[in-house]
Coordinates of C-alpha atoms and ligand atoms in Angstrom, one line a residue:
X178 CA 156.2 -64.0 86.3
X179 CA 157.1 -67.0 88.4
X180 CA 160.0 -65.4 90.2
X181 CA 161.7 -62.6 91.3
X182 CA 165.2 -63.8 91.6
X183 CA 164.9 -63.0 87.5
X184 CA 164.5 -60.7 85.1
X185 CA 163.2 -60.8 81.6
X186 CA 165.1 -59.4 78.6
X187 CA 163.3 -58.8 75.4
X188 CA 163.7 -57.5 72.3
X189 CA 161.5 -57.2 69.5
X190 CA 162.2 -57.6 65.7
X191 CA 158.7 -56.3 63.7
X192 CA 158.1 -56.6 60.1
X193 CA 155.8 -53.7 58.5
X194 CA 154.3 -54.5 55.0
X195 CA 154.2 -50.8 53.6
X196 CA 151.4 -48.9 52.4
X197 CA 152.7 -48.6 48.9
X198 CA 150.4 -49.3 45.4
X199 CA 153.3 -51.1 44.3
X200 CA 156.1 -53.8 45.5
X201 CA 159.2 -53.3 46.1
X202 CA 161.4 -53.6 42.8
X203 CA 158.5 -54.0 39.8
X204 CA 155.5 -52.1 39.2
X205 CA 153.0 -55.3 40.0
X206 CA 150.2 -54.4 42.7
X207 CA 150.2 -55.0 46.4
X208 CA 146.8 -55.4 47.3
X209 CA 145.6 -58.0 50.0
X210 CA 143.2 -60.9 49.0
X211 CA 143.8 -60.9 45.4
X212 CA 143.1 -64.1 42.9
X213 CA 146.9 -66.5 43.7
X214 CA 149.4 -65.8 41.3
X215 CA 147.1 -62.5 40.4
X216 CA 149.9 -59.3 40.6
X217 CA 152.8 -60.9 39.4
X218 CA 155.4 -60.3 36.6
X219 CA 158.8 -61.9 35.6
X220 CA 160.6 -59.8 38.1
X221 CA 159.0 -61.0 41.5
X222 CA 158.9 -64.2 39.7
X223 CA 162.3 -64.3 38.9
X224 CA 162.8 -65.5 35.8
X225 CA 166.2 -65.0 34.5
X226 CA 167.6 -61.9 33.2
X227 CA 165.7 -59.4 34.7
X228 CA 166.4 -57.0 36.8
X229 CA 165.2 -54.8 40.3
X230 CA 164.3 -51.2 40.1
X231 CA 163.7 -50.1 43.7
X232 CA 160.3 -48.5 44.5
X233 CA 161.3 -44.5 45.5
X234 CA 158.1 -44.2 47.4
X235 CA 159.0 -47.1 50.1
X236 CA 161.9 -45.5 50.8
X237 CA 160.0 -42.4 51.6
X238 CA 158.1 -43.8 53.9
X239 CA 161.0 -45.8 55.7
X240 CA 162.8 -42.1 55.4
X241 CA 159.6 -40.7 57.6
X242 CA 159.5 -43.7 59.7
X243 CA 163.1 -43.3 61.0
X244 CA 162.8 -39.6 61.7
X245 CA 159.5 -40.7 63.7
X246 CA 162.0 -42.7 65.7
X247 CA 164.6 -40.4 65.9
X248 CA 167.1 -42.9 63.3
X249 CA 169.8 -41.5 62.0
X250 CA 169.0 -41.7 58.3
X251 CA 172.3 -43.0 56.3
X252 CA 172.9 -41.1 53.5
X253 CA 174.5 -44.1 51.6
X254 CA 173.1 -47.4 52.7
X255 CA 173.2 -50.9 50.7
X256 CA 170.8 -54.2 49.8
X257 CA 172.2 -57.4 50.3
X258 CA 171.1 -60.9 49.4
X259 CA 170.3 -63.2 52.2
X260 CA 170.7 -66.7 50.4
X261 CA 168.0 -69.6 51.6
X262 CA 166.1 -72.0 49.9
X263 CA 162.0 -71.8 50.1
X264 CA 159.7 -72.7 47.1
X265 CA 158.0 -69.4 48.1
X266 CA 161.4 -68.1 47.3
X267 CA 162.1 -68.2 43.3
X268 CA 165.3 -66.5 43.6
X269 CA 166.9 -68.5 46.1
X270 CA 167.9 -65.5 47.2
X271 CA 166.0 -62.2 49.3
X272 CA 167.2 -59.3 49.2
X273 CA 167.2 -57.0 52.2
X274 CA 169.8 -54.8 53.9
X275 CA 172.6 -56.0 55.8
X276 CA 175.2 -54.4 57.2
X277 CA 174.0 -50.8 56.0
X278 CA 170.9 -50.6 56.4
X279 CA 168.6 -47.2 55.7
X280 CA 168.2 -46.2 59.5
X281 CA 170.3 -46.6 62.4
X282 CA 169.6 -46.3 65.8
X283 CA 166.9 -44.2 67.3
X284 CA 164.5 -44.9 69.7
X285 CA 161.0 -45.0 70.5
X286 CA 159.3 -43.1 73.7
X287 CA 157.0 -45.4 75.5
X288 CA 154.4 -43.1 77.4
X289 CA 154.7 -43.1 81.7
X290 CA 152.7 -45.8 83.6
X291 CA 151.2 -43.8 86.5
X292 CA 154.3 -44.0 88.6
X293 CA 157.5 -44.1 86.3
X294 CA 159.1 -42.2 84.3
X295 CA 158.5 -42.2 80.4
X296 CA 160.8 -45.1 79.0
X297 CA 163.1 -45.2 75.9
X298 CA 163.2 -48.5 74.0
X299 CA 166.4 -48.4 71.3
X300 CA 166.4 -49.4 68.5
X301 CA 169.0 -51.2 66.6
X302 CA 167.9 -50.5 63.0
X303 CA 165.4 -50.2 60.5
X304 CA 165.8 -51.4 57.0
X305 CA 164.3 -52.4 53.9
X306 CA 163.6 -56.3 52.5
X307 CA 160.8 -57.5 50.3
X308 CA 158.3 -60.7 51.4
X309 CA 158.0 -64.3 50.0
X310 CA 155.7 -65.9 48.5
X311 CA 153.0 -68.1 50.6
X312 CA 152.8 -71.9 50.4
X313 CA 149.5 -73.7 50.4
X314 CA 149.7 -76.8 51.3
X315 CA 146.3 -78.6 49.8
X316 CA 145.4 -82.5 50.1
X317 CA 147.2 -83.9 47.2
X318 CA 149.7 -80.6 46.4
X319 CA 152.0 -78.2 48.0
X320 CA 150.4 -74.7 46.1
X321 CA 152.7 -71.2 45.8
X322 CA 151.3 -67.9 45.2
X323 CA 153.5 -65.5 44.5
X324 CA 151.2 -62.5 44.8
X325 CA 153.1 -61.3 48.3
X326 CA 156.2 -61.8 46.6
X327 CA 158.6 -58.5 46.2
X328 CA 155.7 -56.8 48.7
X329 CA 157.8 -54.1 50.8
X330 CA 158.5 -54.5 54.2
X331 CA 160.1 -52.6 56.6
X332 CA 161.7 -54.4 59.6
X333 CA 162.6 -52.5 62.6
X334 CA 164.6 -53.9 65.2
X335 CA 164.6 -53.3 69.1
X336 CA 167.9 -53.2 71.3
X337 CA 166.8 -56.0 74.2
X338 CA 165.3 -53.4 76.4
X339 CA 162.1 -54.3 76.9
X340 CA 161.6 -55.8 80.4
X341 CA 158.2 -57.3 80.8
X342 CA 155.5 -58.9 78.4
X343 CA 153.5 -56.0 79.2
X344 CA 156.3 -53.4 78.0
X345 CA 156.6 -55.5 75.3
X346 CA 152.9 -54.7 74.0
X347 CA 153.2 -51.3 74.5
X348 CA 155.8 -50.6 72.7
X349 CA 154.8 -52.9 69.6
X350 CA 151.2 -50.4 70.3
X351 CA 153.3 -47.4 70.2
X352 CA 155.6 -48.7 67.2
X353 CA 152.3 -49.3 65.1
X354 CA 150.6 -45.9 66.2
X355 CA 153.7 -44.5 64.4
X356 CA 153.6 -46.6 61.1
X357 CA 150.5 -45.5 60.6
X358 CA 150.4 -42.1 61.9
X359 CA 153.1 -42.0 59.0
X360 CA 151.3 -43.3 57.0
X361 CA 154.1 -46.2 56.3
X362 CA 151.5 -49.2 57.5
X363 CA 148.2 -49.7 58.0
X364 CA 148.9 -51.9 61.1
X365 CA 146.6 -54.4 60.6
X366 CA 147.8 -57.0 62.5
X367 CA 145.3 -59.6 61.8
X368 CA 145.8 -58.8 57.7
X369 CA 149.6 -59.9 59.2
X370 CA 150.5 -56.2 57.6
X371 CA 152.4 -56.3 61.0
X372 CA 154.3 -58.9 62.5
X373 CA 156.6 -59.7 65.1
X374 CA 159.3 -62.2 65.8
X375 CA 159.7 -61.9 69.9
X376 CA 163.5 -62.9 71.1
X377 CA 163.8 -63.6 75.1
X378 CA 166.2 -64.4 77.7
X379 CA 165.8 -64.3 81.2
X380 CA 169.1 -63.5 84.0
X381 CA 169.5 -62.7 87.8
X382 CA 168.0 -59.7 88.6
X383 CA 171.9 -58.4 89.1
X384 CA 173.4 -60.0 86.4
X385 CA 174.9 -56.9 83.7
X386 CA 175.5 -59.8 81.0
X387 CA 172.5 -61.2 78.8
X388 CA 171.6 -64.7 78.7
X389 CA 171.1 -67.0 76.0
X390 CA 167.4 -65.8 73.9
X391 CA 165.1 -68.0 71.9
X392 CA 163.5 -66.1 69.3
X393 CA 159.2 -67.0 68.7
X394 CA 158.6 -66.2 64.9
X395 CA 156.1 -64.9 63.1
X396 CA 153.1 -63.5 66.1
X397 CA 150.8 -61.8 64.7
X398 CA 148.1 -60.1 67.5
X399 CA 149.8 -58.5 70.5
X400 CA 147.4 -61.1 72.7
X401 CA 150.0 -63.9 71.0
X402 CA 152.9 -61.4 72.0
X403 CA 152.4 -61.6 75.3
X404 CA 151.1 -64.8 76.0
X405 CA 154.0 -66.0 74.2
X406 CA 156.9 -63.9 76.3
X407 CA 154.6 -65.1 79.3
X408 CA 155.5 -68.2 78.5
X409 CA 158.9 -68.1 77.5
X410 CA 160.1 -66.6 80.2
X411 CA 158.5 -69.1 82.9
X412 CA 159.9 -71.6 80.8
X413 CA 163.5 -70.5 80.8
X414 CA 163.4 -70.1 84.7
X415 CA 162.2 -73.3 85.1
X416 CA 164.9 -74.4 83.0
X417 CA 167.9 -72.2 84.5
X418 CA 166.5 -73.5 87.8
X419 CA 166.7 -77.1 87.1
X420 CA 170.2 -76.4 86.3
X421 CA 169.5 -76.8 82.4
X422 CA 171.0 -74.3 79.7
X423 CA 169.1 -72.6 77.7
X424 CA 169.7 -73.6 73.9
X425 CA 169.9 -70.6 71.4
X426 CA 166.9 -72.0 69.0
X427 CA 164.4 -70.7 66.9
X428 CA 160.6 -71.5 68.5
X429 CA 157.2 -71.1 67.5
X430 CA 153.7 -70.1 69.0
X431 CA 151.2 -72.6 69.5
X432 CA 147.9 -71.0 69.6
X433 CA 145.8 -73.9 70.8
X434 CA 148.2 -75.0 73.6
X435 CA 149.3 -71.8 73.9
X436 CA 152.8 -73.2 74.2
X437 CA 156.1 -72.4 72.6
X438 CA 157.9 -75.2 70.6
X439 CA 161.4 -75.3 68.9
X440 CA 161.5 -75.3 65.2
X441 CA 164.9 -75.4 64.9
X442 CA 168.2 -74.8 66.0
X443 CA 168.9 -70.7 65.6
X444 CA 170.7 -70.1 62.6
X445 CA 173.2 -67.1 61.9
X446 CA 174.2 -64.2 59.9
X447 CA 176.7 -66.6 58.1
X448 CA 174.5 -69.3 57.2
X449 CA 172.9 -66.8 55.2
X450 CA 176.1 -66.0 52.7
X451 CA 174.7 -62.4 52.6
X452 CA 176.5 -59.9 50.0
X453 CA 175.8 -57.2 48.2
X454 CA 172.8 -57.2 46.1
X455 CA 175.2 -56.5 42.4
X456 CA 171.5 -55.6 40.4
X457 CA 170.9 -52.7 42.5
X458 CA 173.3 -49.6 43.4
X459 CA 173.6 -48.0 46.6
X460 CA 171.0 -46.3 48.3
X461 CA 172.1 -42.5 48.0
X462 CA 169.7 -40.3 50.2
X463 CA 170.9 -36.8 49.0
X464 CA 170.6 -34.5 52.7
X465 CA 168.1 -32.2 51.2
X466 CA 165.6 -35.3 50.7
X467 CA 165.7 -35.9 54.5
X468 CA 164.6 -31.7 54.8
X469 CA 162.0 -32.3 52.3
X470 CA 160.5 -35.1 54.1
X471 CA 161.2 -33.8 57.6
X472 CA 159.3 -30.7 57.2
X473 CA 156.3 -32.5 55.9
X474 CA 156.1 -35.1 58.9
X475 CA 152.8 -35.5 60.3
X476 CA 151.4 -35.4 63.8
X477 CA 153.0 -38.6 66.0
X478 CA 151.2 -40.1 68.5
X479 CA 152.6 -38.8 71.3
X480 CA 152.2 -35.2 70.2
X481 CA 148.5 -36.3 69.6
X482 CA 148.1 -37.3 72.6
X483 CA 149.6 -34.1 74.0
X484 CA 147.0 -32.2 72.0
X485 CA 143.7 -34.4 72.9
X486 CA 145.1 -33.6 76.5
X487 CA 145.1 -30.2 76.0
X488 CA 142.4 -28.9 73.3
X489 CA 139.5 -31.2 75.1
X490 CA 141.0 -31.4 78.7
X491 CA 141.1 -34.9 78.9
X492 CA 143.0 -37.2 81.3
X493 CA 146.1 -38.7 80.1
X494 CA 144.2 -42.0 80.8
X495 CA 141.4 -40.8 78.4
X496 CA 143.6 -40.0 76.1
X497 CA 145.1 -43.3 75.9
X498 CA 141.8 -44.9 75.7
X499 CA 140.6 -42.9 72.7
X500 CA 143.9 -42.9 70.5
X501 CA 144.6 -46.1 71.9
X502 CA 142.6 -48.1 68.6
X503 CA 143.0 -46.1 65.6
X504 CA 139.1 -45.6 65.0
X505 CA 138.2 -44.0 68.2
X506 CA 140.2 -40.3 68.1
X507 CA 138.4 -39.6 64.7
X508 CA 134.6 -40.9 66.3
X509 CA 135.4 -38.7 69.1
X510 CA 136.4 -35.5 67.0
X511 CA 133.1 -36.3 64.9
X512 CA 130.5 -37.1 67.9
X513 CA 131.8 -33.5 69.4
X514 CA 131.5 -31.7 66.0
X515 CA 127.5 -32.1 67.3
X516 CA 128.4 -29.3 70.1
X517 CA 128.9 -32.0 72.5
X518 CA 130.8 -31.0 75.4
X519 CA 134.4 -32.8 75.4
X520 CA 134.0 -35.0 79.1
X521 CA 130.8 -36.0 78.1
X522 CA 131.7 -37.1 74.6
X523 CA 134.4 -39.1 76.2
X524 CA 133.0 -40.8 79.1
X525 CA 129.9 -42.1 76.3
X526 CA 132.6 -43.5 74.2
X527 CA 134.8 -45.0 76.9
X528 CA 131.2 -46.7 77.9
X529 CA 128.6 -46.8 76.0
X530 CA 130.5 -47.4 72.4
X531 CA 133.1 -49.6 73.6
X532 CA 130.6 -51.7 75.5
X533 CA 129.2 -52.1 71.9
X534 CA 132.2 -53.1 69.9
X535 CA 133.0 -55.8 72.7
X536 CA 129.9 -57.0 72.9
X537 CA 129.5 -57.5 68.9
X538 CA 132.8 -58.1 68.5
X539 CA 132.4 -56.2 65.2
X540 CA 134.5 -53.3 64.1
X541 CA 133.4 -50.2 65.3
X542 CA 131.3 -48.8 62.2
X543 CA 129.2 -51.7 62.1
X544 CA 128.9 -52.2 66.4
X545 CA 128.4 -49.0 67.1
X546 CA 126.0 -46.1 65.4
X547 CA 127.4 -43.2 63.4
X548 CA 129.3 -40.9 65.3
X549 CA 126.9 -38.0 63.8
X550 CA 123.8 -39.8 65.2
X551 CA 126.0 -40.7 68.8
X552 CA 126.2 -36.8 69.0
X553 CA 122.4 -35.9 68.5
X554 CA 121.7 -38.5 71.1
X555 CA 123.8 -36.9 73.7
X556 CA 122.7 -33.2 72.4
X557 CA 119.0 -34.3 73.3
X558 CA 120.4 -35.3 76.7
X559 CA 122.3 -31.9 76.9
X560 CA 119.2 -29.8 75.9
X561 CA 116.8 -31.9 78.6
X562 CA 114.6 -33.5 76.1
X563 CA 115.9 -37.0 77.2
X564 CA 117.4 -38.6 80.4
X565 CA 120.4 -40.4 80.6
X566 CA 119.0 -43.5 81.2
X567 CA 116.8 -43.1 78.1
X568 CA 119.6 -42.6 76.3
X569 CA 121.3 -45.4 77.4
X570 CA 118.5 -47.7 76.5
X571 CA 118.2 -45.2 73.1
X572 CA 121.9 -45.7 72.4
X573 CA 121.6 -49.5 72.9
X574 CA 118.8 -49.8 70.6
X575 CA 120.2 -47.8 68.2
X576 CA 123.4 -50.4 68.0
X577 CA 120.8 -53.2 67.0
X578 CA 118.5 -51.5 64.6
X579 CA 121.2 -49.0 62.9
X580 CA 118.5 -46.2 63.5
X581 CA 118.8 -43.0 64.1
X582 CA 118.8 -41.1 67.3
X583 CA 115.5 -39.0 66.7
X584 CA 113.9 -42.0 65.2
X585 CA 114.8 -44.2 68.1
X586 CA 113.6 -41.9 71.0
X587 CA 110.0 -41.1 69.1
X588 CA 109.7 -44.9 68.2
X589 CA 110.5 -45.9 72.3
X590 CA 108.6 -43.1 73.2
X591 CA 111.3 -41.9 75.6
X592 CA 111.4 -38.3 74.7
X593 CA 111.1 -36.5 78.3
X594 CA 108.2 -34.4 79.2
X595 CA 108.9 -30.7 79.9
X596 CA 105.3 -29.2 79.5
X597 CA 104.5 -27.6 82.5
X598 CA 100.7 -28.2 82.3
X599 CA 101.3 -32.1 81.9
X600 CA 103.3 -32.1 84.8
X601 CA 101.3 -29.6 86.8
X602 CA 98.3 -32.3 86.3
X603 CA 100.4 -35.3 87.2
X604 CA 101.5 -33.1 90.7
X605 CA 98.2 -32.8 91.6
X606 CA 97.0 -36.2 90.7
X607 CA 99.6 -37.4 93.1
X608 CA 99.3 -34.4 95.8
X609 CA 95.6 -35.7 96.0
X610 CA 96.4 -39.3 96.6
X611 CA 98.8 -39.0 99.1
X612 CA 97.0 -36.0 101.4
X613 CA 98.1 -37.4 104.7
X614 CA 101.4 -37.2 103.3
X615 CA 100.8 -33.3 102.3
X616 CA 99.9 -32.5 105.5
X617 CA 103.0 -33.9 107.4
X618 CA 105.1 -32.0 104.9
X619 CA 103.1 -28.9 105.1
X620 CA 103.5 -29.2 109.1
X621 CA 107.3 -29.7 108.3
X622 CA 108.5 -32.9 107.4
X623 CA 110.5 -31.2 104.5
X624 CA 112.3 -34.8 104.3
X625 CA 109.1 -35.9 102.4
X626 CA 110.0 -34.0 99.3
X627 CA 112.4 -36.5 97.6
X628 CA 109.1 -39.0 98.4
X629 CA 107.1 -36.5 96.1
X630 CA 109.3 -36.5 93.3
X631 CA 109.4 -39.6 93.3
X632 CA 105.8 -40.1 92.9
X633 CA 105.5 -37.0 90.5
X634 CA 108.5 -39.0 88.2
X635 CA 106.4 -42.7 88.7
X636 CA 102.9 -41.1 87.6
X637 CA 104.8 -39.7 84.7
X638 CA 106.8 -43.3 83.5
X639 CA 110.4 -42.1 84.5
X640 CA 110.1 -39.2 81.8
X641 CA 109.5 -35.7 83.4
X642 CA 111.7 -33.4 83.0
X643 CA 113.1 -33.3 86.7
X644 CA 114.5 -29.2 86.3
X645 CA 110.6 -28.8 85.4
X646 CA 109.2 -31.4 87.8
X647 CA 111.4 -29.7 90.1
X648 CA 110.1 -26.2 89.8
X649 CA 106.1 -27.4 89.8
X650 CA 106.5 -29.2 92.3
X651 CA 107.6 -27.0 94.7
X652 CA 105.3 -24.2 93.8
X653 CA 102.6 -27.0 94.4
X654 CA 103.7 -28.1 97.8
X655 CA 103.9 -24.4 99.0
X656 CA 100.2 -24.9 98.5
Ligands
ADP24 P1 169.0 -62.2 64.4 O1 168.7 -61.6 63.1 O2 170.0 -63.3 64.3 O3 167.8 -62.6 65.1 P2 170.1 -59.8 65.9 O4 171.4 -59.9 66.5 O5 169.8 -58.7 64.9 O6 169.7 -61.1 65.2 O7 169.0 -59.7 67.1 C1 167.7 -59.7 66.9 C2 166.9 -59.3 68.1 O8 167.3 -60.0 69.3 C3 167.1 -57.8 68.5 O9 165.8 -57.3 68.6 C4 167.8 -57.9 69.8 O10 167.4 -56.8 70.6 C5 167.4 -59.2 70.4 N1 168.3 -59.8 71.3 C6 169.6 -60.0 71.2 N2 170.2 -60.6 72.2 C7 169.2 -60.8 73.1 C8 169.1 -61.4 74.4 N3 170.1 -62.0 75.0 N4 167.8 -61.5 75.0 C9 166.8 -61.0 74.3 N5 166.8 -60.4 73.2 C10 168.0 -60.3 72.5
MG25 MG1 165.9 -62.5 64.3
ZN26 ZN1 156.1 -58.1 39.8

C-alpha cells in the first residue's frame, strides 16, 4: 500500500453456484460443460405461462451455510424480481431476494496471524438468486446458452470490514473452506462455481465515516482478488491526493494489464424496480427444520483445524498448510494410515508433495504419487531400509514414472545395505587402505572417526545403513 496516511475499506460480495443435481426452480440438470442449450426446459427458458417451483434442497444447503456463519436464519423470508435487460436473461426479470432475504447477519472467524487476535468479518446477508444465461459472442453472431440459466446461487455479502487485500483473501479462503465443508459449493473457483465482486474505498486512517467504493465485478481466482484491491486502493489515494473525488462506479479487472477499468456508472437498488416475486410464496422455514439441520452440521474448518492440531500435534502453521487446499488434509490422513508418524507425514507433504504439484502445475493426483505409495516410501525410511536422501530422489522419480515405491527403490537400486557381513568387508577394505590413518586413531586421534565413516559410506555408494555401519565400525576400529 502506497501510504499510511490511509486506510483501505473492503467488503466482499461472493456468489456460490450450489452443489445441487438440479436448478433452482425446474427439475433440468446443473452440470458444468454440458452440450449449449443441453439442460434446459420451458421454465429456465421462460416461455410464457409457466411457473417456478423452488428447489427444497438449495435451501438446505443455504439453511446449513448460515448456521456455519452464525446467520440468523429468518423464518419467513421472500424472492423478489430484480428487473434488467440481458439476452442471457429471457425473463427480463431475476429473481433473487431482496429485502428478506434467508440469512441475516452472522459472521465469519478469520483465524489469528501470529500476532493478533482472531478477527470477525460480518456479514450482511446471505440469500438466494438463480444465474443467467452466457453469451457467446462468435465472428458473425452473438450465441446464448441457457444451460446456467435458473443454476442456484447463493450470494453472501460482507459488512466493509475487511482492511487489507490480504484479509480480503483470507476471508474469501475461509468463506469457501465453509461452502464446502458444508457441502453447499464445491469452490471451484476456476469452474467460476465461486465468484466475487470486490467493493473498495480508501479514508484517513482516523476518519469513522466511509468513503465513496467502486465495486470490481465478477473475479474469479483469489490471485485477481488481490491484485485487483492492490490496485484499487493505490489508485483511489492517488486520486484523493490529487484532490479528485472518487466516483461511485462499477469497474472491471483487467487481467493482461492487470488494471481496473470503469464499466459503468454504479447503478442502484431502484434502478432495479425490485418486487415481490408473485409466482412464488414466501419462504416459511418451520423452527424445527433449522434443529433438524443443525444437529446434522458437519465438521467446519476451524474445528478441523483444532482437531489436526490436536490428534497429530501439528503446528497451527501446519495445520494451515495442510487444510489450507482442500486435497491435502485427506492425502495426509491416508499417507499416515501407512503407520507413518504424524511430523514426518507432514513435513514430506509440506516439501516434497507440494514441491511436486508446483512444479507440474497439475492437480495433486496426477503431480504427486498416491498417498498409499507416499506412505510405504517413508515407512522404508522409518524401518532403515532407505535414506532420506534416497527417498527424496525415490519420491521424485516416482512423480515422473507414476511407479510405485518398492518398484522405484529396487529399479534405482537405492535400497540401503544393513547386512553386517557386507559392511564388515567394506570396513576392512577401507581400514587397510588408509593404515596410517588407523594408527593415528588407534594412538588417539578419536577426531578421525567421522573420516572413517565417511570412507566406510563412499566404499559402499552412499547406501549403508549408518545405525549398522555405525556399530561395525567401531568394533573394527577397537581392533
Ligand atoms: P450493492 O448491491 O449496491 O453493491 P450493498 O449496499 O449491498 O450494495 O453493498 C455491497 C457491498 O459493498 C457490501 O459487501 C458492503 O460491505 C460493501 N460496501 C458498502 N459500502 C462500502 C464502502 N464505503 N467501502 C467498501 N465497501 C463497501
Ligand atoms: Mg454489489
Ligand atoms: Zn429448466
Amino acid at each position: 500500500m502506497k501510504t499510511d496516511a490511509y486506510e483501505a475499506v473492503i467488503g466482499l460480495e461472493v456468489h456460490a453456484h450450489m452443489l445441487t443435481r438440479s436448478k433452482l426452480f425446474c427439475g433440468c440438470a446443473t452440470e458444468f460443460g454440458a452440450p449449449p442449450n443441453h439442460n434446459v426446459c420451458p421454465v429456465c427458458m421462460a416461455m410464457p405461462g409457466v411457473l417456478p417451483v423452488l428447489n427444497r434442497h438449495v435451501v438446505e444447503l443455504a439453511i446449513r451455510t448460515g448456521l456455519a456463519a452464525h446467520s440468523e436464519i429468518a423464518p419467513h423470508s421472500v424472492f423478489a424480481r430484480k428487473s434488467y435487460f440481458y439476452p442471457d436473461l429471457p425473463k427480463g426479470y431475476q429473481i433473487s431476494q431482496y429485502d428478506e432475504p434467508l440469512c441475516r447477519g452472522g459472521y465469519i472467524e478469520l483465524a489469528a496471524r501470529q500476532d493478533g487476535e482472531p478477527r470477525r468479518i460480518r456479514l450482511v446477508r446471505i440469500h438466494l438468486e438463480e444465474d443467467a444465461g452466457k453469451n457467446i459472442h462468435a465472428e458473425s453472431a452473438s450465441l446464448v446458452d441457457f444451460n446456467r440459466s435458473g443454476v442456484p446461487l447463493m450470494e453472501i455479502v460482507s459488512e466493509p470490514d475487511l482492511r487489507s487485500p490480504e484479509e480480503a483473501v483470507a476471508y474469501l479462503r475461509e468463506l469457501r473452506g465453509i461452502l464446502v465443508a458444508v457441502g453447499a459449493s464445491d469452490g471451484k473457483m476456476e469452474e467460476g462455481s465461486l465468484r466475487c465482486d470486490v467493493n473498495v474505498s480508501v479514508r484517513p486512517r482516523d476518519a469513522t465515516e466511509l468513503g465513496a467504493r467502486t465495486e470490481i465485478k465478477n473475479l474469479n481466482s483469489f490471485r485477481f482478488v488481490e491484485k485487483a484491491i492492490v490496485y484499487e486502493v493505490n489508485r483511489q489515494i492517488e486520486e484523493i491526493a490529487a484532490g479528485r473525488r472518487i466516483a461511485q462506479e462499477t469497474h472491471l479487472w483487467d487481467p493482461e494489464r492487470e488494471v481496473t477499468r470503469p464499466m459503468r456508472s454504479k447503478e442502484f437498488a431502484n434502478d432495479y424496480r425490485y418486487f415481490p416475486e408473485p409466482d412464488l410464496p414466501p419462504l416459511i422455514v418451520p423452527p424445527d427444520l433449522v434443529e433438524k439441520i443443525k444437529a446434522e452440521m458437519p465438521d467446519l474448518p476451524a474445528q478441523q483445524r483444532e482437531k489436526y492440531a490436536r490428534d497429530f500435534g501439528l503446528t497451527t502453521y501446519e495445520v494451515s498448510v495442510l487444510l489450507g487446499r482442500n486435497d491435502l488434509g485427506d492425502y495426509f490422513v491416508n499417507v499416515l494410515a501407512q503407520g507413518i508418524n504424524a511430523k514426518t507425514a507432514a513435513n514430506w507433504i509440506m516439501t516434497e508433495v507440494l514441491r511436486a504439484v508446483n512444479e507440474s502445475a497439475q492437480p495433486l493426483e496426477k503431480a504427486a504419487p498416491q498417498p498409499q505409495e507416499t506412505g510405504a516410501l517413508l515407512r522404508m525410511v522409518e524401518d532403515s531400509r532407505i535414506s532420506l536422501n534416497a527417498a527424496k530422489s525415490a519420491f521424485a522419480a516416482m512423480c515422473r514414472s507414476g511407479k510405485g515405491a518398492q518398484a522405484t527403490v529396487a529399479e534405482l537400486g537405492l535400497a540401503q545395505v544393513s547386512d553386517e557381513a557386507a559392511i564388515a568387508e567394506a570396513c576392512d577394505r577401507v581400514l587397510a587402505a588408509e593404515g596410517a590413518k588407523l594408527a593415528e586413531y588407534r594412538a588417539g586421534r578419536e577426531k578421525l572417526y567421522g573420516f572413517f565413516v565417511g570412507a566406510v559410506m563412499k566404499a559402499m555408494g552412499g547406501k549403508g545403513n549408518p545405525k549398522v555401519v555405525n556399530e561395525v565400525l567401531r568394533r573394527k576400529l577397537a581392533g
